[in-house]
Coordinates of C-alpha atoms (C1' of nucleotides) in Angstrom, one line a residue:
Chain A
X1 CA -0.1 0.3 -0.2
X2 CA 3.0 2.6 0.7
X3 CA 4.4 1.8 -2.7
X4 CA 0.8 2.4 -4.2
X5 CA 0.8 5.6 -2.1
X6 CA 3.8 6.8 -3.7
X7 CA 2.9 6.3 -7.4
X8 CA -0.7 8.0 -6.5
X9 CA 1.1 10.8 -4.9
X10 CA 3.5 10.9 -7.8
X11 CA 0.6 11.3 -10.1
X12 CA -0.4 14.6 -8.4
X13 CA 2.9 16.1 -9.2
X14 CA 3.7 16.2 -5.6
X15 CA 7.3 16.4 -4.7
X16 CA 9.5 14.2 -2.1
X17 CA 6.5 12.4 -0.7
X18 CA 6.5 9.8 -3.1
X19 CA 10.2 9.1 -2.4
X20 CA 9.6 9.1 1.5
X21 CA 6.6 6.6 0.9
X22 CA 8.8 4.7 -1.3
X23 CA 11.8 4.6 1.0
X24 CA 9.3 3.5 4.0
X25 CA 8.0 0.5 1.8
X26 CA 11.8 -0.6 1.4
X27 CA 12.2 -0.4 5.2
X28 CA 9.0 -2.6 5.8
X29 CA 9.9 -4.6 3.1
X30 CA 13.2 -5.8 4.6
X31 CA 11.4 -6.8 8.1
X32 CA 10.7 -10.0 8.3
X33 CA 8.7 -9.8 11.2
X34 CA 4.9 -9.0 10.4
X35 CA 4.8 -5.3 11.0
X36 CA 1.8 -6.4 12.8
X37 CA 3.9 -8.1 15.3
X38 CA 6.3 -4.8 15.5
X39 CA 3.1 -3.0 16.3
X40 CA 1.7 -5.2 18.8
X41 CA 5.2 -5.4 20.6
X42 CA 6.1 -2.0 20.6
X43 CA 3.5 0.5 19.2
X44 CA 4.2 3.6 17.3
X45 CA 7.5 4.0 18.6
X46 CA 8.7 0.3 17.5
X47 CA 7.4 1.3 13.6
X48 CA 9.1 4.8 13.8
X49 CA 12.2 2.6 14.4
X50 CA 11.7 1.0 11.0
X51 CA 14.3 2.6 8.2
X52 CA 12.4 5.3 6.4
X53 CA 9.1 5.3 8.8
X54 CA 8.5 8.2 10.8
X55 CA 5.6 10.1 12.7
X56 CA 3.0 10.1 9.3
X57 CA 4.0 6.7 8.1
X58 CA 4.0 5.0 11.4
X59 CA 0.2 6.6 11.8
X60 CA -0.8 5.2 8.7
X61 CA 0.3 1.8 9.4
X62 CA -1.2 1.7 13.0
X63 CA -4.6 2.8 11.3
X64 CA -4.5 0.0 8.8
X65 CA -3.7 -2.5 11.3
X66 CA -6.5 -1.4 14.1
X67 CA -9.1 0.0 11.4
X68 CA -8.1 -2.4 8.4
X69 CA -7.8 0.7 6.2
X70 CA -5.9 4.2 5.8
X71 CA -7.8 7.1 5.4
X72 CA -5.4 8.9 3.0
X73 CA -5.3 5.7 0.9
X74 CA -8.9 5.9 0.1
X75 CA -9.1 9.4 -0.7
X76 CA -5.9 8.8 -3.2
X77 CA -7.7 5.7 -4.9
X78 CA -10.8 7.8 -4.9
X79 CA -9.2 10.5 -6.9
X80 CA -7.3 7.3 -9.1
X81 CA -9.3 4.4 -8.7
X82 CA -6.5 2.8 -10.7
X83 CA -4.6 -0.4 -10.4
X84 CA -1.6 1.0 -10.1
X85 CA 0.8 -2.0 -9.1
X86 CA -0.4 -3.9 -12.3
X87 CA 0.3 -0.6 -14.6
X88 CA 3.7 0.2 -13.1
X89 CA 4.8 -3.7 -13.8
X90 CA 4.7 -3.0 -17.5
X91 CA 8.2 -1.4 -18.9
X92 CA 8.1 2.0 -20.0
X93 CA 4.7 3.1 -18.3
X94 CA 5.2 5.3 -14.9
X95 CA 3.3 7.4 -12.8
X96 CA 2.8 10.2 -15.4
X97 CA 1.7 7.9 -18.0
X98 CA -0.8 6.0 -15.9
X99 CA -2.4 9.7 -15.0
X100 CA -3.1 10.7 -18.6
X101 CA -4.2 7.1 -19.8
X102 CA -6.6 7.6 -16.6
X103 CA -7.6 10.9 -17.4
X104 CA -7.9 10.7 -21.2
X105 CA -9.0 7.0 -21.6
X106 CA -10.1 5.8 -18.1
X107 CA -7.5 3.1 -18.3
X108 CA -7.6 1.4 -15.0
X109 CA -6.0 -2.0 -15.5
X110 CA -3.6 -3.9 -17.6
X111 CA -6.8 -5.4 -19.7
X112 CA -8.0 -1.8 -20.1
X113 CA -4.3 -0.5 -20.9
X114 CA -4.0 -3.4 -23.7
X115 CA -7.4 -2.9 -25.0
X116 CA -6.3 1.0 -25.6
X117 CA -3.2 0.1 -27.3
X118 CA -4.6 -2.5 -29.5
X119 CA -7.5 -0.1 -30.9
X120 CA -5.1 2.5 -31.6
X121 CA -6.4 5.1 -28.9
X122 CA -3.0 5.6 -27.2
X123 CA -1.1 7.2 -30.3
X124 CA -3.5 10.3 -30.2
X125 CA -2.7 11.7 -26.7
X126 CA -0.3 14.5 -25.6
X127 CA 3.1 13.2 -26.1
X128 CA 2.4 9.6 -27.3
X129 CA 2.5 8.4 -30.7
X130 CA 2.4 5.1 -32.5
X131 CA 6.0 3.9 -31.0
X132 CA 4.6 4.8 -27.5
X133 CA 1.7 2.2 -28.3
X134 CA 4.2 -0.6 -29.8
X135 CA 6.5 0.0 -26.7
X136 CA 3.4 -0.6 -24.1
X137 CA 2.1 -3.7 -26.4
X138 CA 5.8 -4.7 -26.0
X139 CA 5.8 -4.7 -22.5
X140 CA 2.4 -6.4 -21.8
X141 CA 3.8 -9.1 -24.1
X142 CA 6.9 -9.3 -22.2
X143 CA 5.3 -9.1 -18.8
X144 CA 3.2 -12.0 -19.7
X145 CA 5.9 -13.8 -20.8
X146 CA 9.0 -13.8 -18.3
X147 CA 6.7 -13.4 -15.2
X148 CA 9.7 -12.4 -13.4
X149 CA 13.3 -13.3 -12.2
X150 CA 15.0 -16.3 -12.7
X151 CA 17.3 -17.9 -10.0
X152 CA 20.9 -17.2 -10.3
X153 CA 22.3 -20.9 -11.1
X154 CA 19.9 -20.9 -14.3
X155 CA 21.6 -17.8 -16.0
X156 CA 25.1 -17.3 -14.5
X157 CA 26.9 -19.7 -16.6
X158 CA 25.2 -18.2 -19.7
X159 CA 26.1 -14.6 -18.9
X160 CA 29.4 -15.5 -18.2
X161 CA 30.0 -17.1 -21.5
X162 CA 28.6 -13.6 -23.0
X163 CA 31.1 -11.7 -21.2
X164 CA 33.4 -14.0 -22.6
X165 CA 32.7 -13.4 -26.2
X166 CA 32.6 -10.0 -25.6
X167 CA 36.1 -9.8 -23.9
X168 CA 37.3 -11.3 -27.2
X169 CA 36.1 -8.2 -29.2
X170 CA 38.9 -5.8 -30.4
X171 CA 39.8 -2.5 -28.5
X172 CA 38.3 -4.1 -25.1
X173 CA 40.1 -3.4 -22.0
X174 CA 37.8 -5.1 -19.4
X175 CA 34.6 -6.6 -19.2
X176 CA 32.8 -7.6 -16.1
X177 CA 29.0 -8.9 -15.1
X178 CA 27.6 -6.0 -13.0
X179 CA 24.2 -5.9 -11.4
X180 CA 22.4 -8.2 -8.7
X181 CA 24.1 -10.7 -10.6
X182 CA 27.3 -9.8 -9.6
X183 CA 25.7 -9.2 -5.9
X184 CA 24.9 -13.1 -6.3
X185 CA 21.1 -12.3 -5.6
X186 CA 19.6 -15.7 -5.5
X187 CA 17.1 -14.0 -8.3
X188 CA 18.0 -12.2 -11.6
X189 CA 15.8 -9.6 -13.0
X190 CA 18.2 -9.1 -15.8
X191 CA 21.8 -9.3 -16.9
X192 CA 24.1 -6.4 -16.9
X193 CA 27.3 -6.0 -18.8
X194 CA 30.0 -3.7 -18.3
X195 CA 32.9 -3.1 -21.0
X196 CA 35.8 -0.5 -20.8
X197 CA 37.2 0.8 -24.0
X198 CA 37.5 3.9 -26.2
X199 CA 36.3 2.1 -28.9
X200 CA 32.3 2.7 -27.7
X201 CA 30.8 2.5 -31.0
X202 CA 32.3 -0.6 -32.3
X203 CA 31.8 -2.3 -29.3
X204 CA 27.9 -1.6 -29.3
X205 CA 27.8 -2.7 -33.1
X206 CA 29.7 -5.7 -32.4
X207 CA 27.3 -6.7 -29.2
X208 CA 24.3 -6.1 -31.2
X209 CA 25.5 -8.4 -33.9
X210 CA 25.8 -11.8 -31.2
X211 CA 23.7 -14.5 -32.2
X212 CA 21.8 -14.3 -28.7
X213 CA 20.4 -10.8 -29.0
X214 CA 16.7 -11.2 -30.3
X215 CA 15.6 -7.4 -30.2
X216 CA 17.0 -4.0 -29.5
X217 CA 15.1 -2.0 -26.9
X218 CA 17.5 0.8 -27.2
X219 CA 20.9 1.9 -28.1
X220 CA 22.4 5.2 -27.4
X221 CA 26.5 6.2 -27.0
X222 CA 27.2 4.1 -23.7
X223 CA 24.2 2.7 -23.0
X224 CA 22.2 -0.7 -25.0
X225 CA 19.4 -2.2 -24.1
X226 CA 18.5 -5.4 -25.6
X227 CA 16.1 -8.7 -25.2
X228 CA 18.1 -11.9 -25.4
X229 CA 16.7 -15.0 -26.9
X230 CA 16.1 -16.6 -23.6
X231 CA 13.7 -14.1 -23.0
X232 CA 15.7 -12.0 -20.5
X233 CA 17.0 -8.4 -20.9
X234 CA 20.5 -7.6 -20.9
X235 CA 22.1 -4.1 -20.8
X236 CA 25.3 -3.1 -22.2
X237 CA 27.2 -0.1 -20.9
X238 CA 30.7 0.9 -22.2
X239 CA 32.8 3.5 -20.5
X240 CA 36.5 4.7 -20.9
X241 CA 39.3 2.7 -18.8
X242 CA 40.0 5.9 -16.3
X243 CA 36.1 5.4 -15.0
X244 CA 36.4 1.4 -14.7
X245 CA 36.2 1.5 -11.0
X246 CA 33.2 4.3 -10.6
X247 CA 31.2 2.4 -13.5
X248 CA 31.5 -0.9 -12.0
X249 CA 30.4 0.4 -8.6
X250 CA 27.6 2.2 -10.0
X251 CA 26.7 -0.5 -12.1
X252 CA 26.7 -3.5 -9.4
X253 CA 24.1 -1.4 -7.3
X254 CA 22.1 -2.0 -5.4
X255 CA 20.3 0.9 -6.1
X256 CA 19.9 1.8 -2.3
X257 CA 23.6 1.0 -1.6
X258 CA 24.3 3.8 -4.6
X259 CA 22.1 6.3 -3.4
X260 CA 23.7 6.0 0.2
X261 CA 27.2 6.4 -1.3
X262 CA 26.3 9.5 -3.2
X263 CA 24.9 11.3 0.0
X264 CA 28.1 10.3 1.8
X265 CA 29.9 12.0 -1.5
X266 CA 27.7 15.5 -1.4
X267 CA 28.1 15.5 2.6
X268 CA 32.3 15.6 1.6
X269 CA 31.5 18.3 -0.8
X270 CA 31.9 15.5 -3.6
X271 CA 29.6 13.9 -6.6
X272 CA 29.6 10.6 -7.4
X273 CA 28.2 9.4 -11.0
X274 CA 29.3 6.4 -12.9
X275 CA 32.2 8.4 -14.4
X276 CA 34.3 9.1 -11.3
X277 CA 34.3 10.9 -7.6
X278 CA 34.5 14.7 -8.7
X279 CA 35.5 17.4 -6.5
X280 CA 34.0 20.4 -9.0
X281 CA 35.3 19.1 -12.1
X282 CA 38.6 17.1 -10.8
X283 CA 38.2 13.4 -10.5
X284 CA 39.4 12.0 -7.3
X285 CA 38.6 8.5 -7.9
X286 CA 37.4 6.3 -10.3
X287 CA 39.9 4.0 -11.8
X288 CA 39.1 1.2 -9.1
X289 CA 36.2 0.3 -7.2
X290 CA 38.8 0.2 -3.8
X291 CA 39.8 3.6 -4.4
X292 CA 36.2 4.8 -4.7
X293 CA 35.6 3.6 -1.0
X294 CA 38.6 4.9 0.2
X295 CA 37.8 8.5 -1.2
X296 CA 34.5 8.2 0.8
X297 CA 36.4 7.1 4.0
X298 CA 34.9 3.5 3.7
X299 CA 36.8 0.1 3.7
X300 CA 36.0 -1.7 0.2
X301 CA 32.6 -3.2 0.3
X302 CA 31.9 -7.1 -1.2
X303 CA 29.6 -6.9 -3.9
X304 CA 27.5 -9.5 -2.3
X305 CA 27.2 -6.8 0.6
X306 CA 25.9 -3.8 -0.9
X307 CA 22.4 -3.9 -0.1
X308 CA 22.3 -0.9 2.2
X309 CA 21.2 -2.8 5.3
X310 CA 24.4 -1.7 7.7
X311 CA 27.2 -2.7 5.6
X312 CA 27.9 1.2 4.8
X313 CA 28.0 1.6 8.4
X314 CA 30.1 -1.3 8.9
X315 CA 32.8 0.0 6.0
X316 CA 33.0 3.2 8.2
X317 CA 34.2 1.7 10.8
X318 CA 36.0 -0.9 9.5
X319 CA 33.7 -3.6 10.8
X320 CA 33.1 -5.6 7.7
X321 CA 33.1 -9.5 8.2
X322 CA 35.9 -11.4 6.4
X323 CA 33.9 -13.3 4.1
X324 CA 33.9 -16.7 3.5
X325 CA 35.9 -17.2 0.1
X326 CA 34.5 -18.9 -2.9
X327 CA 37.6 -21.4 -2.5
X328 CA 37.2 -22.1 1.1
X329 CA 35.1 -25.4 1.3
X330 CA 36.8 -28.6 2.3
X331 CA 33.9 -30.5 2.3
X332 CA 30.3 -31.2 0.7
X333 CA 27.8 -32.8 3.6
X334 CA 24.7 -33.6 1.7
X335 CA 25.3 -35.9 -1.0
X336 CA 22.7 -38.0 -2.6
X337 CA 23.9 -41.1 -4.6
X338 CA 22.0 -43.9 -6.4
X339 CA 21.3 -46.1 -3.4
X340 CA 18.4 -43.3 -3.6
X341 CA 17.6 -40.8 -6.2
X342 CA 20.8 -39.6 -7.0
X343 CA 22.3 -40.7 -10.4
X344 CA 25.6 -41.6 -9.7
X345 CA 27.5 -44.4 -7.5
X346 CA 28.9 -43.5 -4.0
X347 CA 32.6 -44.0 -5.7
X348 CA 31.7 -41.8 -8.4
X349 CA 30.6 -39.0 -6.5
X350 CA 33.7 -39.4 -4.3
X351 CA 36.1 -38.9 -7.6
X352 CA 34.0 -35.9 -8.8
X353 CA 34.0 -34.2 -5.3
X354 CA 38.1 -34.8 -5.4
X355 CA 37.9 -33.1 -9.1
X356 CA 36.1 -30.3 -7.5
X357 CA 38.8 -30.0 -4.8
X358 CA 37.2 -31.3 -2.2
X359 CA 38.9 -33.3 0.7
X360 CA 35.8 -35.0 2.0
X361 CA 31.9 -35.6 1.7
X362 CA 29.1 -37.4 3.3
X363 CA 26.9 -39.4 1.7
X364 CA 23.3 -38.7 2.6
X365 CA 20.6 -40.9 1.1
X366 CA 17.2 -40.4 2.0
X367 CA 15.4 -42.5 4.4
X368 CA 12.8 -44.7 4.4
X369 CA 9.7 -42.6 4.4
X370 CA 10.4 -41.4 1.2
X371 CA 9.7 -44.6 -0.5
X372 CA 9.3 -43.0 -3.8
X373 CA 13.4 -42.5 -4.0
X374 CA 14.0 -46.3 -2.4
X375 CA 14.7 -44.3 1.0
X376 CA 17.1 -46.5 3.2
X377 CA 15.8 -48.2 6.4
X378 CA 17.9 -49.4 9.2
X379 CA 19.3 -52.1 7.2
X380 CA 19.9 -50.8 4.1
X381 CA 21.9 -47.8 6.0
X382 CA 23.7 -50.2 8.0
X383 CA 24.8 -52.3 4.6
X384 CA 25.6 -48.6 2.9
X385 CA 27.8 -47.8 5.8
X386 CA 29.6 -51.1 4.8
X387 CA 30.5 -50.0 1.6
X388 CA 31.8 -46.6 2.5
X389 CA 33.9 -48.5 5.2
X390 CA 35.5 -50.5 2.1
X391 CA 35.8 -47.4 -0.2
X392 CA 37.5 -45.2 2.5
X393 CA 40.3 -48.2 2.3
X394 CA 40.7 -47.7 -1.3
X395 CA 41.0 -43.4 -0.8
X396 CA 43.2 -43.8 1.9
X397 CA 46.4 -42.9 -0.1
X398 CA 44.2 -39.8 -2.0
X399 CA 44.0 -38.2 1.4
X400 CA 40.0 -38.2 0.9
X401 CA 37.3 -39.1 3.2
X402 CA 33.9 -40.2 2.7
X403 CA 31.7 -39.8 5.7
X404 CA 28.7 -41.9 6.5
X405 CA 25.3 -40.0 6.6
X406 CA 21.8 -39.5 5.9
X407 CA 19.0 -37.1 5.2
X408 CA 16.6 -38.4 7.6
X409 CA 13.1 -37.6 7.0
X410 CA 11.3 -35.3 9.6
X411 CA 7.8 -37.0 10.6
X412 CA 4.6 -34.5 11.2
X413 CA 5.1 -34.2 14.4
X414 CA 8.7 -34.2 14.8
X415 CA 9.8 -37.9 14.6
X416 CA 12.4 -39.6 12.6
X417 CA 12.3 -42.5 10.8
X418 CA 15.6 -44.1 11.7
X419 CA 16.4 -45.5 15.0
X420 CA 18.7 -43.6 17.2
X421 CA 21.1 -46.4 17.8
X422 CA 21.7 -46.6 14.1
X423 CA 21.7 -42.7 13.9
X424 CA 24.5 -43.1 16.7
X425 CA 26.5 -44.8 14.0
X426 CA 26.6 -42.1 11.0
X427 CA 29.2 -39.5 11.0
X428 CA 26.9 -37.0 10.2
X429 CA 23.2 -37.2 10.5
X430 CA 21.2 -34.9 8.7
X431 CA 17.2 -34.0 8.7
X432 CA 14.6 -32.6 6.6
X433 CA 11.3 -31.8 6.1
X434 CA 9.6 -33.7 3.1
X435 CA 6.1 -33.4 3.7
X436 CA 3.0 -31.4 5.5
X437 CA 4.3 -28.2 3.9
X438 CA 1.2 -26.7 4.9
X439 CA 1.3 -26.7 9.1
X440 CA 0.6 -23.9 11.0
X441 CA 3.4 -21.9 12.1
X442 CA 3.5 -23.2 16.1
X443 CA 3.2 -26.9 14.7
X444 CA 6.0 -26.5 12.0
X445 CA 8.2 -25.2 14.2
X446 CA 7.8 -27.0 17.3
X447 CA 8.4 -30.4 14.7
X448 CA 11.5 -29.1 13.5
X449 CA 12.8 -28.0 17.2
X450 CA 11.7 -31.6 18.2
X451 CA 14.1 -33.2 15.4
X452 CA 17.1 -30.9 16.7
X453 CA 16.5 -32.1 19.7
X454 CA 17.4 -35.4 19.1
X455 CA 20.9 -36.1 20.3
X456 CA 22.1 -37.4 17.2
X457 CA 20.9 -35.0 14.4
X458 CA 24.0 -32.7 13.2
X459 CA 22.4 -30.5 10.7
X460 CA 18.8 -29.4 9.7
X461 CA 19.1 -29.8 5.7
X462 CA 17.1 -27.0 3.4
X463 CA 15.6 -26.0 6.6
X464 CA 12.2 -24.2 5.1
X465 CA 11.7 -26.5 2.1
X466 CA 11.0 -24.0 -0.2
X467 CA 11.5 -24.1 -4.1
X468 CA 12.0 -20.9 -6.0
X469 CA 9.2 -20.4 -8.2
X470 CA 7.4 -23.2 -7.6
X471 CA 6.8 -24.0 -3.4
X472 CA 6.9 -21.4 -0.9
X473 CA 8.4 -21.7 2.5
X474 CA 7.0 -23.8 5.1
X475 CA 5.8 -21.4 7.7
X476 CA 8.2 -21.3 10.3
X477 CA 9.5 -18.8 13.4
X478 CA 12.8 -18.7 11.8
X479 CA 14.2 -16.9 15.2
X480 CA 12.9 -19.8 17.6
X481 CA 14.6 -22.3 15.0
X482 CA 17.9 -20.4 15.5
X483 CA 17.6 -20.2 19.0
X484 CA 16.9 -23.9 19.4
X485 CA 19.9 -24.4 16.9
X486 CA 22.0 -22.4 19.2
X487 CA 20.6 -24.4 22.2
X488 CA 20.9 -28.0 20.7
X489 CA 24.2 -27.3 18.7
X490 CA 22.8 -28.4 15.8
X491 CA 24.1 -26.8 12.4
X492 CA 21.6 -24.9 9.8
X493 CA 22.5 -25.8 6.2
X494 CA 23.0 -23.3 3.4
X495 CA 21.6 -25.9 0.4
X496 CA 23.2 -24.5 -3.1
X497 CA 21.0 -26.2 -5.0
X498 CA 20.0 -23.0 -7.2
X499 CA 16.1 -23.6 -6.5
X500 CA 16.4 -24.2 -3.1
X501 CA 19.0 -21.6 -1.6
X502 CA 17.7 -22.0 2.0
X503 CA 18.5 -21.0 4.1
X504 CA 18.4 -17.7 2.3
X505 CA 20.6 -14.8 3.0
X506 CA 18.9 -13.0 5.8
X507 CA 18.3 -16.2 7.9
X508 CA 22.2 -16.8 7.5
X509 CA 22.7 -13.4 9.0
X510 CA 20.4 -14.2 11.5
X511 CA 22.0 -17.4 12.4
X512 CA 25.5 -16.2 12.4
X513 CA 24.5 -12.9 14.7
X514 CA 23.3 -15.7 16.9
X515 CA 26.5 -17.8 17.0
X516 CA 24.9 -20.8 15.1
X517 CA 27.1 -22.7 13.0
X518 CA 26.2 -23.6 9.1
X519 CA 26.9 -25.9 6.4
X520 CA 26.9 -25.1 2.5
X521 CA 25.6 -28.2 1.0
X522 CA 25.7 -28.9 -2.7
X523 CA 22.6 -31.4 -2.4
X524 CA 24.4 -33.0 -5.4
X525 CA 22.3 -35.6 -7.2
X526 CA 25.3 -36.0 -9.9
X527 CA 28.7 -36.0 -10.1
X528 CA 27.9 -32.5 -12.0
X529 CA 26.6 -31.2 -8.9
X530 CA 29.7 -30.0 -7.0
X531 CA 29.8 -26.9 -9.2
X532 CA 26.6 -25.8 -7.3
X533 CA 28.5 -24.9 -4.0
X534 CA 29.6 -21.6 -5.6
X535 CA 25.9 -20.6 -5.2
X536 CA 25.7 -21.4 -1.5
X537 CA 28.9 -19.8 -0.7
X538 CA 27.2 -16.7 -2.3
X539 CA 24.1 -16.9 -0.2
X540 CA 26.3 -17.6 3.1
X541 CA 28.7 -14.4 1.7
X542 CA 25.3 -12.4 1.4
X543 CA 24.5 -13.2 4.6
X544 CA 27.5 -11.7 6.2
X545 CA 29.1 -15.5 7.0
X546 CA 32.5 -15.9 7.9
X547 CA 34.8 -19.2 7.3
X548 CA 34.7 -19.9 11.5
X549 CA 31.0 -19.8 10.8
X550 CA 30.7 -22.8 8.0
X551 CA 31.7 -26.0 9.3
X552 CA 32.6 -27.6 6.4
X553 CA 35.3 -24.9 5.6
X554 CA 37.1 -26.5 8.5
X555 CA 39.1 -29.2 8.3
X556 CA 37.4 -32.6 8.6
X557 CA 39.0 -33.6 12.0
X558 CA 37.8 -30.4 13.6
X559 CA 34.3 -30.5 11.8
X560 CA 33.8 -34.1 13.2
X561 CA 34.6 -32.9 16.9
X562 CA 32.1 -30.1 16.4
X563 CA 29.4 -32.4 15.6
X564 CA 26.9 -34.2 18.2
Chain B
dG1 C1' 7.2 12.6 4.8
dC2 C1' 11.7 11.6 6.4
dC3 C1' 16.3 13.0 8.5
dG4 C1' 20.4 14.8 11.3
dT5 C1' 29.1 13.8 11.3
dT6 C1' 26.0 20.5 7.7
dT7 C1' 20.9 21.1 9.3
dT8 C1' 14.9 20.3 14.3
dC9 C1' 15.3 23.7 9.0
dG10 C1' 15.9 22.5 4.3
dG11 C1' 17.5 19.6 1.9
dC12 C1' 16.1 15.1 -0.5
dC13 C1' 21.5 10.7 -6.4
dC14 C1' 22.3 10.9 -10.9
dG15 C1' 22.9 10.5 -16.0
dA16 C1' 21.2 8.1 -20.3
dC17 C1' 17.7 7.1 -23.9
dT18 C1' 13.6 7.5 -25.7
dG19 C1' 9.9 9.9 -28.1
dT20 C1' 7.8 13.7 -29.2
dT21 C1' 9.1 17.5 -29.1
dT22 C1' 11.7 21.8 -31.5
dT23 C1' 14.1 21.9 -26.0
dC24 C1' 12.4 18.3 -22.4
dA25 C1' 9.7 15.3 -19.6
dG26 C1' 9.1 10.5 -18.5
dT27 C1' 11.1 6.6 -17.3
dC28 C1' 14.7 3.8 -16.1
dG29 C1' 18.7 1.7 -13.4

DNA sequence: GCCGTTTTCGGCCCGACTGTTTTCAGTCG
């Protein structure tokens, strides 16, 4: 509603207020406790502690929670009874356009907009033409087709190969993938590629002729936007080498992080843009990102942290975390094999893990409740342990270790489907929810905590059970789970599988803050899957995790000693 | 409407590209 109010206010040409509402909406969104709970516990003062929420907006929120509606919102909607959220989702449509469309054509919805465009009514409006009409139709078609964002793992490799092709163009100094992909967000809306070169025109022309470009949306001197054949949007930006650092900083975002940096620059009497950091006309930094941050009085901030959620304050105090590195994992604690629903044998998985540079893996096949996967009962699990013992003898000289594990199923009431005396014989016992996804919060939370209280369960795998774009997370009191993890010495898993990625970045951050240990696992179901660990590491970094927080970044002996 | 290492009043990020205009408003990131 706050976002909607921002648009409705902007439609009236009101200055600044829209930005305030927008900021407040961002503040509310970044809470992971419902505002209702915040209000209930701390009243208006607690609401005002949310970033961007002051007296006025706190009163609006309280009004909504108490009376179910906001007077001012209703008044705005009365003036413009338009579905602004729906219309704003169309690329190229903004508040001013919505206002004209409403006043002249009575457009309220996406369907109205499409009708107006198809029947050629839009081209006659002031400051509109045939091209604007076509652009609107294209925007609607794209909205319907793409429906939004894709997982990082489904697009990163393709973007890297695009970047490699661009790197081979003559005259290119440097190429980088920027934007949310460089920040390693779990989902990506579009691909941003930055190039440094003196030969802008030539680079742009070559880029436009690449085979994966489907449609050109705009192309100017330094900035080009295309739609790719895979359906995604891609922006190319070409800057001179002297501006590389400033441009990379700007193009990486996030927007909120950039705005905060620019405000710091202003306070120092400087101006920050994508060409550099300037005092008057004189550039004081810009060739590298490091010098831009330094000139602003900040420690270098890793891209994964640039969300304006405290990293700038930490950088000012030189208190940023020493993030876990992309090469720091020594083992993988969730691996499936052909004993259940994996594709490959234990031995093959071990060889693949070695090739990926790992020193150990835990074999964690499903247990009997997952009958369709051939889940193991106690007998089968003991048999598998025997095979692992035999393989370990074989791998001894290679300095590689296979750990005995399982992905034990958590029942509806939190009970486990493998007996304690067998669990006791495992090196690593993980447990996970695979059914009853719809239980109410308190039941769901109690069930997971009961599993954690088992003296043998070391790790909770994919805690919330979500599948990005397919299945929502189970309703869990994550803070209660984190507290229980601390109390019981249970590890929480960061699952690296691209459409799982739970626990997600903000949960990682809360777990780390609470002193709970984490593992980063590939959830490999095939020898190819060890490459996925990168995405889990990314999520952990976005959650401010350090090497010391991640148990499988430790040597195997130390890790085993830590487990229950 | 919000906020404070410059402020409790007076600021609020900055530039590229497009389309429809004859100089710029709107949108985007």
